[in-house]
Structures are given as C-alpha cells and as structure tokens.
XYZ file of N, CA and C in Angstrom:
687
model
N -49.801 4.729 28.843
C -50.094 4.042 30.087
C -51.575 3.685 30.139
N -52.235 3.112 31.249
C -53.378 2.337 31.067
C -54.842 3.681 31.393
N -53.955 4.681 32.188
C -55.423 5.729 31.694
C -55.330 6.291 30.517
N -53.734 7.005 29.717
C -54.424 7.271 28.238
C -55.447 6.420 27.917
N -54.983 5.110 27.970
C -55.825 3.943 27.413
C -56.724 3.772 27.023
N -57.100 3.867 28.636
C -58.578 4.305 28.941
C -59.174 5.547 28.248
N -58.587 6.557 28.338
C -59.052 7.912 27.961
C -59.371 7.842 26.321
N -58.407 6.896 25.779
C -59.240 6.878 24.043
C -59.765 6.263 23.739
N -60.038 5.360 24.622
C -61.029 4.231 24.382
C -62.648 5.442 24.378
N -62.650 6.264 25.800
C -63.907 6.678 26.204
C -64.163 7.936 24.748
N -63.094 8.277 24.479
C -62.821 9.527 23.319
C -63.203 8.729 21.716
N -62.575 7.984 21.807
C -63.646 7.238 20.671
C -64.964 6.459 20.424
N -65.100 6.109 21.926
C -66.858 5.997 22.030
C -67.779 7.081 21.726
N -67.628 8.074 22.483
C -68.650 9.401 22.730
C -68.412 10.012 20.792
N -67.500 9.683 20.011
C -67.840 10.037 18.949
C -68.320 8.749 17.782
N -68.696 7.994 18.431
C -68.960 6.554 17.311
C -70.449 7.266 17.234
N -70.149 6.755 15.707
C -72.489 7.744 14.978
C -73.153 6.621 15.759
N -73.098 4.913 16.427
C -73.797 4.261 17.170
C -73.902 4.942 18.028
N -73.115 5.430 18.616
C -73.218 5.491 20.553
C -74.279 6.985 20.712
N -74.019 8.167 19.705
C -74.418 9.095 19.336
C -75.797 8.876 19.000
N -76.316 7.611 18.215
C -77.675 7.805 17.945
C -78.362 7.122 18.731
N -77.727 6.547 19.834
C -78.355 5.639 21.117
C -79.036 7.100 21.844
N -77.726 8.266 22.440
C -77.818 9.279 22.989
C -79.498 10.019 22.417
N -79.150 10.387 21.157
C -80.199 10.828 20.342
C -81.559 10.553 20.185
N -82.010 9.227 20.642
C -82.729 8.734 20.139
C -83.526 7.941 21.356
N -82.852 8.151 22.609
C -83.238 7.917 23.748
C -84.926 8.388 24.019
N -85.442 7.665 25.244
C -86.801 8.820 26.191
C -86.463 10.431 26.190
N -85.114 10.953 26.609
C -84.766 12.042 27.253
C -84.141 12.553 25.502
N -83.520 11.891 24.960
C -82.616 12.207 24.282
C -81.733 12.763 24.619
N -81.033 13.071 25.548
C -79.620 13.563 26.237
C -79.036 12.865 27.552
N -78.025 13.060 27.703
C -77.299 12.008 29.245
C -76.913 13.475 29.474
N -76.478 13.373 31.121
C -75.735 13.776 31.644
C -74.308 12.986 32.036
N -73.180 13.381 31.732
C -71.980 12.492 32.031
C -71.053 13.703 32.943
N -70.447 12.673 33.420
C -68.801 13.359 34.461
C -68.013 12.061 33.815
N -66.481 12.316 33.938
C -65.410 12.012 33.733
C -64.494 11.368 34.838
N -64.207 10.801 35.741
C -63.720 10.448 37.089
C -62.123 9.237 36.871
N -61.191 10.250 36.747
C -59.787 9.034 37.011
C -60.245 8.805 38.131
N -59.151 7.363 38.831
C -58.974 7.321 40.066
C -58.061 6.209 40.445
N -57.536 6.528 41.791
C -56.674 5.175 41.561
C -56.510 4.768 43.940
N -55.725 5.637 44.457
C -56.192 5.309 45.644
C -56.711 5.815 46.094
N -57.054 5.732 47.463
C -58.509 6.256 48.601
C -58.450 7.919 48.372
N -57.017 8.622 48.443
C -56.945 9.842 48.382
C -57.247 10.376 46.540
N -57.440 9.602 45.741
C -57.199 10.303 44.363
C -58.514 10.122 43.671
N -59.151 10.928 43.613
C -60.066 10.681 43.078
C -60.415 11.952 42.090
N -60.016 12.053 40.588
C -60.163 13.473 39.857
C -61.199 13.576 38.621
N -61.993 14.828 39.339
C -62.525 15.082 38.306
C -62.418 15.906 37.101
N -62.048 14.660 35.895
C -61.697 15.471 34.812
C -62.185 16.385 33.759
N -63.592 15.679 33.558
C -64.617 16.411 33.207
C -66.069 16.669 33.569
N -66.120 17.554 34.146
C -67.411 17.979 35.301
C -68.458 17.538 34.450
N -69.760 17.450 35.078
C -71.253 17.307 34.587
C -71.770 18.020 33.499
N -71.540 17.102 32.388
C -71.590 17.552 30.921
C -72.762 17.080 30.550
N -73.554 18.257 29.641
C -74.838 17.348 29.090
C -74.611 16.891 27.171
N -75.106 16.031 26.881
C -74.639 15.611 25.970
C -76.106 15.368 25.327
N -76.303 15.631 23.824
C -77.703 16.188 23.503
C -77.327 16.061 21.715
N -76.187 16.249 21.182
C -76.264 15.806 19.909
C -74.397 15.519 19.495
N -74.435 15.575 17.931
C -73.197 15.445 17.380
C -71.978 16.100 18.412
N -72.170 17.590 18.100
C -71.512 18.357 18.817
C -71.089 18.800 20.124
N -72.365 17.930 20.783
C -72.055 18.639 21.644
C -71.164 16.698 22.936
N -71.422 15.425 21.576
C -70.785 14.355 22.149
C -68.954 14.921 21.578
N -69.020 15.198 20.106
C -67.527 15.210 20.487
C -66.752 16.513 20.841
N -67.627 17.337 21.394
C -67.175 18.377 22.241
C -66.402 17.353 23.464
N -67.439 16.819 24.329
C -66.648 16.276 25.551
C -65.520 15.346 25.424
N -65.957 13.953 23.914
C -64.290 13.286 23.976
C -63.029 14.226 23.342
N -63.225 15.670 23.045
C -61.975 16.191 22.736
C -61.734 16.698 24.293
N -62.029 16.887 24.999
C -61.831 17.193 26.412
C -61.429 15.934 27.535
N -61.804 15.265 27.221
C -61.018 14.181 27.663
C -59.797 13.681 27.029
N -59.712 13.786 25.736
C -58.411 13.809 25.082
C -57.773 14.733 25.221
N -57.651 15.984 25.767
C -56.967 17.019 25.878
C -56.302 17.196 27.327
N -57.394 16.532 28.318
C -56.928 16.975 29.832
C -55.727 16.583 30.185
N -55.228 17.281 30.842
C -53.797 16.744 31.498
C -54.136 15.520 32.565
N -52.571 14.948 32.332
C -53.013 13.264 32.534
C -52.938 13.376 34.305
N -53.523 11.779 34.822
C -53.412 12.065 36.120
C -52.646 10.439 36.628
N -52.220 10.602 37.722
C -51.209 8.797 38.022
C -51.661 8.806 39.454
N -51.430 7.795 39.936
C -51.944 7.199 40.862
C -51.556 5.647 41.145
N -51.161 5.187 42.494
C -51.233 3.813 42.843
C -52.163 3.525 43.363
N -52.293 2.416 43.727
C -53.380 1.087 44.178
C -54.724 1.313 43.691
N -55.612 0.783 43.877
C -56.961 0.354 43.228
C -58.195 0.569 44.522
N -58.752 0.947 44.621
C -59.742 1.672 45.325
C -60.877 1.834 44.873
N -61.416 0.643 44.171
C -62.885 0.979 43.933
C -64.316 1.505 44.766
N -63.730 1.096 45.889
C -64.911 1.539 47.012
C -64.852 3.020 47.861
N -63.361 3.653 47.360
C -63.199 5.037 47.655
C -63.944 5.783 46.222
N -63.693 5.084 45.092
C -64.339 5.613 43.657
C -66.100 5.613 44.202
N -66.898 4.731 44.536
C -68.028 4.803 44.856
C -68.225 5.653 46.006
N -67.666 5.620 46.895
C -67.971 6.600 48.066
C -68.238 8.392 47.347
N -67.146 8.147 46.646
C -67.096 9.819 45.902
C -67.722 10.163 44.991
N -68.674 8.890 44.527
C -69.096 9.204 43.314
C -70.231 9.201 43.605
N -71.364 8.692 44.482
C -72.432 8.220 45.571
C -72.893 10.066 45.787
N -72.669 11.175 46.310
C -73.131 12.429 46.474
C -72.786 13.099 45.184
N -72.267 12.865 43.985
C -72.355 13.957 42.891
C -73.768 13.854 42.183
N -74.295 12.514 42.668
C -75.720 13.007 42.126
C -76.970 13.581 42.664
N -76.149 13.971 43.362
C -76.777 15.083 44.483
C -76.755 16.208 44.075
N -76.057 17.186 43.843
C -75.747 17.927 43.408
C -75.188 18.723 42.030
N -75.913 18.071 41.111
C -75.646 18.041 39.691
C -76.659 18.870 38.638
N -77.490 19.349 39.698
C -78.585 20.171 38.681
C -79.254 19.438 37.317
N -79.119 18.387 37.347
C -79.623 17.653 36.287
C -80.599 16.192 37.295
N -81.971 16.121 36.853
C -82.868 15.335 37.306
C -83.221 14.240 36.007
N -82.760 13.086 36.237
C -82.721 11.885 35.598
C -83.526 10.943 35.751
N -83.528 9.933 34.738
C -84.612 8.550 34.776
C -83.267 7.701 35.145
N -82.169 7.713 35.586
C -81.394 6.419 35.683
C -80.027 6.971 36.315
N -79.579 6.415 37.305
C -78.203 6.740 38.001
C -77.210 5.624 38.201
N -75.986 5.991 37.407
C -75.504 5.043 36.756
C -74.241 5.233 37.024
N -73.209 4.615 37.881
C -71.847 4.545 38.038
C -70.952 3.721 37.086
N -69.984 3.652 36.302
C -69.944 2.596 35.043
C -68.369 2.831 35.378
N -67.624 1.636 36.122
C -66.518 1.678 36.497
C -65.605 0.745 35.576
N -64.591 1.145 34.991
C -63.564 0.288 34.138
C -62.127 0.698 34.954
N -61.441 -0.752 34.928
C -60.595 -0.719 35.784
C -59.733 -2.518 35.245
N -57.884 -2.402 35.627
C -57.655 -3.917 35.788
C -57.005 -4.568 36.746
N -57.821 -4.040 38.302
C -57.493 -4.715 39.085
C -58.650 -4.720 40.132
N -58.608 -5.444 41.252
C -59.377 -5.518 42.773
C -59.097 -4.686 43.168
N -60.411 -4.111 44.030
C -60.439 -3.477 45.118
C -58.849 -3.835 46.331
N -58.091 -3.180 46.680
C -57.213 -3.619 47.480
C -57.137 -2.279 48.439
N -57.834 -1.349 48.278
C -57.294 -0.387 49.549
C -58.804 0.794 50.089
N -58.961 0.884 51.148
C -60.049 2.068 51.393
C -61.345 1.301 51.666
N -61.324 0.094 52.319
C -63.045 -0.388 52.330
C -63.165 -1.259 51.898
N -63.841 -2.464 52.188
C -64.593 -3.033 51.532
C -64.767 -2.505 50.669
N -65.012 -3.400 49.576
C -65.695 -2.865 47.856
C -67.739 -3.163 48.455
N -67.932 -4.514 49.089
C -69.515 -4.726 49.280
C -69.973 -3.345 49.897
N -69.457 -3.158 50.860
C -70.104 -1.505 51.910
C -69.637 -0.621 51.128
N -69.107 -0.550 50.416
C -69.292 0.766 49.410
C -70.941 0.873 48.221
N -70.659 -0.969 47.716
C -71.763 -0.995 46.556
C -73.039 -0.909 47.463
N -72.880 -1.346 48.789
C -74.354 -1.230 49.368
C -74.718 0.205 49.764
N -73.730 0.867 49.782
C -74.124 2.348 49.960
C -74.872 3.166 48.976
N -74.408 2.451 47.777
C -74.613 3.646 46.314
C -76.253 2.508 45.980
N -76.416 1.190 46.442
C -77.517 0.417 45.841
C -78.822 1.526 46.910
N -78.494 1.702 48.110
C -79.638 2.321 49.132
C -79.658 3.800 48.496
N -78.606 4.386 47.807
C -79.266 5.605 47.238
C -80.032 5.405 45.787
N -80.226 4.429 45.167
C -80.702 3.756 44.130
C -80.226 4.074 42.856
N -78.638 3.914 43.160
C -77.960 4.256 41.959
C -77.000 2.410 41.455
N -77.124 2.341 40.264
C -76.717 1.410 39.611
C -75.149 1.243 39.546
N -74.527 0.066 39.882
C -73.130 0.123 39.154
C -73.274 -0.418 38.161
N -72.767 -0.014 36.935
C -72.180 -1.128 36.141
C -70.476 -1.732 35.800
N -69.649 -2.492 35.119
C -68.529 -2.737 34.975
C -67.975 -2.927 33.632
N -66.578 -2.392 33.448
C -65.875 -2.741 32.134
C -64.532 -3.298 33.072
N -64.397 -4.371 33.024
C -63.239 -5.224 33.739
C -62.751 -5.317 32.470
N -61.349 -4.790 32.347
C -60.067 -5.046 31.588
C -59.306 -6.537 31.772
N -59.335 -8.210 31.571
C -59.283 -9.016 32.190
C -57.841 -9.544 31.839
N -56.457 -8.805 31.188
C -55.685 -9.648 30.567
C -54.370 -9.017 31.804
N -54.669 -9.126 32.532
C -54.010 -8.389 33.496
C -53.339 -10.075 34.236
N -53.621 -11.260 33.598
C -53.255 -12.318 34.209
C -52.572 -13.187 33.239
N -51.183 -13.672 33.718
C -50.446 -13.722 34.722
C -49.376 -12.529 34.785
N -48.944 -11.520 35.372
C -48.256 -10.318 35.832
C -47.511 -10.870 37.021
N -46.576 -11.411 37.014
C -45.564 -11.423 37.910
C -45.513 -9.807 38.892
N -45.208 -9.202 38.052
C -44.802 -7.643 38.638
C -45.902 -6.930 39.442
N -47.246 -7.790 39.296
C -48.508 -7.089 40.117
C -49.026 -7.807 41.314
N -48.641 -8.029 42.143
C -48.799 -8.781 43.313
C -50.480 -8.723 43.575
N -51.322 -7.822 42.696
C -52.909 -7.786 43.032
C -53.130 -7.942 41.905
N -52.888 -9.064 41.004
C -53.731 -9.677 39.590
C -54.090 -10.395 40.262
N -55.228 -10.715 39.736
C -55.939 -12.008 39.886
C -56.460 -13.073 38.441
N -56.772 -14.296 39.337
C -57.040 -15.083 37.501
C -58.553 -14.962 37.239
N -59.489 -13.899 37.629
C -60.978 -13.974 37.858
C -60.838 -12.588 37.636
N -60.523 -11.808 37.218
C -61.475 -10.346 37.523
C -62.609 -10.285 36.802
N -62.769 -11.165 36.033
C -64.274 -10.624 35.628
C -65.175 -11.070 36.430
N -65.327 -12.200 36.679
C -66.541 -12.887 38.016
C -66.305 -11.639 39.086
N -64.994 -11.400 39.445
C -64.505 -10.828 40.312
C -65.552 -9.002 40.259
N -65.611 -8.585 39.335
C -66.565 -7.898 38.982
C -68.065 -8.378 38.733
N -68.401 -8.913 38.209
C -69.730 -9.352 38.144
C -70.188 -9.941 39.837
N -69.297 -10.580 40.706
C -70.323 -11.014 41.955
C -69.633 -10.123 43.102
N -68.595 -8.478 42.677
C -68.796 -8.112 44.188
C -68.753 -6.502 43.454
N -68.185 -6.150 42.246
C -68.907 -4.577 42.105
C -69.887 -3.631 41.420
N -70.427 -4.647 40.545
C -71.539 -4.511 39.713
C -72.689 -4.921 40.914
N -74.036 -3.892 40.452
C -74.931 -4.158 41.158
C -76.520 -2.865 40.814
N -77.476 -3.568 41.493
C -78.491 -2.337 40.812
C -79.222 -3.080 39.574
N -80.619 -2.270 39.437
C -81.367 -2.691 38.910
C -80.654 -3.209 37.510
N -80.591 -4.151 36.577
C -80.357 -4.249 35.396
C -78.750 -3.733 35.211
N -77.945 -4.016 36.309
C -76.249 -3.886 36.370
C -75.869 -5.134 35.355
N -74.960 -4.493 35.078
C -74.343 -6.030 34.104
C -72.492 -5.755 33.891
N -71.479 -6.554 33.153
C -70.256 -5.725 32.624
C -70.641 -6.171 31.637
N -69.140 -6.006 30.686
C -68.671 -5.691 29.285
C -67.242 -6.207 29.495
N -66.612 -7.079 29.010
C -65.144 -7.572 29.625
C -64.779 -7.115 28.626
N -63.298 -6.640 28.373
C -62.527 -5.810 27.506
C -61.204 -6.943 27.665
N -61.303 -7.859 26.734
C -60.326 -9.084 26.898
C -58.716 -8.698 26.525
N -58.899 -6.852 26.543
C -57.261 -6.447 26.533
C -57.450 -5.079 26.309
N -56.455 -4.382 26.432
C -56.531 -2.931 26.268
C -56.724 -2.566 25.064
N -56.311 -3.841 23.847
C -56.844 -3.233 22.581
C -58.133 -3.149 22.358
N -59.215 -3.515 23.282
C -60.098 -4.370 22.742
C -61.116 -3.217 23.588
N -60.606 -2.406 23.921
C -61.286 -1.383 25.069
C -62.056 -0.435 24.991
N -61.467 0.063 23.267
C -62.852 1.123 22.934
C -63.824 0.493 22.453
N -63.520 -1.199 21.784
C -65.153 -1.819 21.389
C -65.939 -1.738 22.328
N -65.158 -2.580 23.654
C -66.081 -2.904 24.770
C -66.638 -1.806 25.136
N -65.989 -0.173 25.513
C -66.886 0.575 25.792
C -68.078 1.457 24.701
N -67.785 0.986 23.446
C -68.528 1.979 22.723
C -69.895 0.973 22.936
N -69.721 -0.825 22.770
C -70.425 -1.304 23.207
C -71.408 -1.405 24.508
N -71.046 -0.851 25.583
C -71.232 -0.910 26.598
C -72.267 0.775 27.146
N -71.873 1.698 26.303
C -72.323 2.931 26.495
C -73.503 2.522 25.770
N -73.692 1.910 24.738
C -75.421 2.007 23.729
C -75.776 1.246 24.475
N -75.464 0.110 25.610
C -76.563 -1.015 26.269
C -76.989 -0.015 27.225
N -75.975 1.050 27.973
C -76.406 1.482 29.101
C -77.835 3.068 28.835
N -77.129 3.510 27.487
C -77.996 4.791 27.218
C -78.811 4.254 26.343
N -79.547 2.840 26.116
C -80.432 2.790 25.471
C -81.618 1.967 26.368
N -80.851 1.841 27.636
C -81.159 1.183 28.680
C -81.689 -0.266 28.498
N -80.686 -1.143 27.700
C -81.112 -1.953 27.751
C -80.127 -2.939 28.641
N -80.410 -4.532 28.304
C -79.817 -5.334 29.753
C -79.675 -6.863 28.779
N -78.236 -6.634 28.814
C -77.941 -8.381 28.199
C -78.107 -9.167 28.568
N -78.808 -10.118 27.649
C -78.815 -11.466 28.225
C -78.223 -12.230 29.218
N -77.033 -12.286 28.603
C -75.882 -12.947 29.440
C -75.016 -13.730 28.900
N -74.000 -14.330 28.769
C -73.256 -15.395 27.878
C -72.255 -14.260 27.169
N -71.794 -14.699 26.018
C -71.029 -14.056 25.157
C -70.228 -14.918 24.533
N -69.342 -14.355 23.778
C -68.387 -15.317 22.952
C -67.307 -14.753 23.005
N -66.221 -15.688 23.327
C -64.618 -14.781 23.229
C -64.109 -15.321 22.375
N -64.222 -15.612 21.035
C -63.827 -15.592 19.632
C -63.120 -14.305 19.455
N -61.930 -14.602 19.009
C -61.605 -12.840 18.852
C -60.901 -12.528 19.688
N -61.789 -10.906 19.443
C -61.675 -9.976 20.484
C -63.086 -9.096 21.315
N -63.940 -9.997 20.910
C -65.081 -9.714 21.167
C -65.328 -9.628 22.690
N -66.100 -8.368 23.491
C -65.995 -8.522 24.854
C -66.943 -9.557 25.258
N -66.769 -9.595 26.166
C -68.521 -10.699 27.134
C -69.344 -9.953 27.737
N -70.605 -9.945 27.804
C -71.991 -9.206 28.291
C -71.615 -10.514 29.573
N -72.408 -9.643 30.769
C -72.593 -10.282 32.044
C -73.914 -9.648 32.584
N -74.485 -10.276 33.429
C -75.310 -9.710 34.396
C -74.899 -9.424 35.674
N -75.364 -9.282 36.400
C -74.729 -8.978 38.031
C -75.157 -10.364 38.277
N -74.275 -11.002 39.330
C -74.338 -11.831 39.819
C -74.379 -11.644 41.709
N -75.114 -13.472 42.009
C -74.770 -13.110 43.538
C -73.435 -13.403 44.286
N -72.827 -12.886 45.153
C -71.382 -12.990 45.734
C -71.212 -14.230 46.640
N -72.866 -14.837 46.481
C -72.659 -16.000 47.129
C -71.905 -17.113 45.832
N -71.034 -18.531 46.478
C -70.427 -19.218 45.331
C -69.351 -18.201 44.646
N -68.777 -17.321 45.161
C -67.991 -16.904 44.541
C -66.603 -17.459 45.340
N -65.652 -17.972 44.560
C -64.876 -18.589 45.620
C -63.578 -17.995 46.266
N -63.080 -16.878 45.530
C -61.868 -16.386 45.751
C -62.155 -14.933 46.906
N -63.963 -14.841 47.178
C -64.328 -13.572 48.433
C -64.138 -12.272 47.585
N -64.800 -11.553 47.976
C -65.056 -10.036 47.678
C -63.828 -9.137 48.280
N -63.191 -10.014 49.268
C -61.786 -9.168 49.806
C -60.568 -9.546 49.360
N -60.639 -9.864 48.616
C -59.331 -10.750 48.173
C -58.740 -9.826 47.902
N -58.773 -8.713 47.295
C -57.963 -7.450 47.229
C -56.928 -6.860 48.319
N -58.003 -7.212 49.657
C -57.134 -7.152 51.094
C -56.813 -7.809 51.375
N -56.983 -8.638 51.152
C -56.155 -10.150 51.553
C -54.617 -9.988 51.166
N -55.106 -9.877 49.747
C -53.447 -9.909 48.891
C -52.451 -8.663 49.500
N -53.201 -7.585 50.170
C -52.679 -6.127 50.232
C -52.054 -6.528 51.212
N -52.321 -7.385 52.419
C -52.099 -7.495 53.570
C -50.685 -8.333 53.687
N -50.876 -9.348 52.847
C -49.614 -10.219 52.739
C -48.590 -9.702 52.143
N -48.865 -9.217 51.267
C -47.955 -7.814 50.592
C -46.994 -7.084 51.439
C-alpha cells in the first residue's frame, strides 16, 4: 500500500553512502529526525521518535526501524492537522538546531482539519520550514474523488513554505526513493534548487516555493471537493 511505499522509499534513502555523506559531512555533521505517518485530523503516529543520526550506523539503524514498525492506515488527507502536530515537537526535543524542517510527502490535497494556509502560517511564525515530496501520478483516479490534475503546483503555491522551501515531485511511486534520497542531500546539505527540472524518465522536478497568488484551482480545493462529496 502507499505507506509501505513510502516507508522504503525513506528506508532506502537513510542508507544510500550519498545521503549518508551529506549527513556526515554537514556544519553539525548529524540531523536530528522523527518519523510521522498520517492520514486524518485524528491520526497522526509517531513511528520513530527523535533520532540522532551521526554516521553509517547509526543512519541504518533508523531505516531498519522504519522498516520494521508495524504498519499504520488511515483515511483522508490532512496536511494541516500533520503541521499543527508537528509545529510543538520542536519544542521539546532536547536537540538545539541550525534548521527546522517539516518535509511532507503525500498523494493528495489537504481535504479535512483546516485550512492547509493557517496551518503553514502557523509553523512559518515559529520559523520552521516546510518542504514537499508530492507523489503526482495520482491523476486520473476515477475511484478518488480528491485527485487532482495539479498536485504539484498544488504543493509548491499552498504547502511548501519557509526560508529556501522547495519540493521534489516523485512522478510515481516507483520513482519515490530517488526523489527522496534526492531530496534528503538538498535538504541536509542545505542547499536550494534552482528551479526547473526535466521529466525525461523518471527523473523528479526540483521546485521552489511559490506564491499562492495565480494559482488557479485555490489552496481549498481539497474542501471544496470534500464538501461536494
């Protein structure tokens, strides 16, 4: 299903020798990471608590723990209940950082629990960053009444945000551990893509954050669709 998916995509990043010598080789040389399924306003699990990550061992210590955890399910899409909950763990994490970084992968809209904008403006005033891995092949799905033909703009101009926010489009679930192994060395080496990309392939697309102004399909369209539903 689409969190294993997810889950080996993130399990084969945290052990790629790139992503490892980004970690390594950093200012700090170590991240702090958490693990967060989620799916509606009420579900939000943490699978793997505030892990510090500092070399070989101790990166594929955590993706065998994410490959191991028992799985979790969930309906509807709730990105702005995911930020609400995720907004105070860096509060309380015993770990003091150069960068606070929410990095949400997901293949659908916000459709339940909030606005997605008053969530991102909540986590931008504590001066924490979103970034995005939009999964985008989620179109056309008859069977999903909340696909859309945009999720990536759809991400780039209403849940990405923060200094040097950008996504990583994952143009299919196969394509999911590139995009994130890719996406973890831009973020832990702190750097910030250009912009553009090429979808030759299976190659993902680098984005920047964009503004939500000119965006034409609205930042609620998630509720929109929920409502008619």
């Amino acid at each position: 299903d689409e969190a294993r998916r997810q889950r080996e995509g993130y399990a084969k990043a945290f052990t790629n020798p790139k992503v490892i010598e980004a970690i390594t080789s950093g200012l700090l040389r170590r991240i702090a990471v958490v693990y967060v399924e989620w799916a509606n306003p009420e579900l939000q699990t943490v699978v793997i608590d505030w892990t510090l990550i500092r070399d070989k061992a101790s990166a594929h210590a955590f993706a065998r723990q994410i490959a191991d955890a028992p799985p979790t399910k969930g309906n509807s899409t709730s990105i702005s209940a995911l930020i609400r909950f995720s907004i105070p763990m860096f509060e309380a994490n015993n770990y003091i950082g150069t960068r606070r970084v929410i990095d949400i992968s997901g293949d659908g809209v916000n459709n339940i629990g909030g606005l997605i904008t008053v969530a991102r403006a909540a986590a931008l005033a504590r001066r924490i960053t979103i970034n995005g891995l939009p999964i985008t092949d989620n179109w056309p799905n008859p069977s999903d009444p909340f696909a859309v033909p945009d999720l990536g703009p759809y991400y780039r101009h209403c849940v990405i945000g923060g200094p040097g926010a950008f996504t990583v489009e994952a143009l299919s679930f196969k394509d999911f551990a590139t995009a994130v192994r890719r996406k973890l060395i831009l973020e832990v080496a702190g750097l910030v893509p250009s912009g553009g990309g090429d979808r030759a392939g299976t190659t993902p697309l680098l984005h920047r954050v964009s503004s939500p102004q000119g965006y034409g399909a609205g930042c609620d369209i998630g509720e929109v669709l929920y409502r008619k539903h």
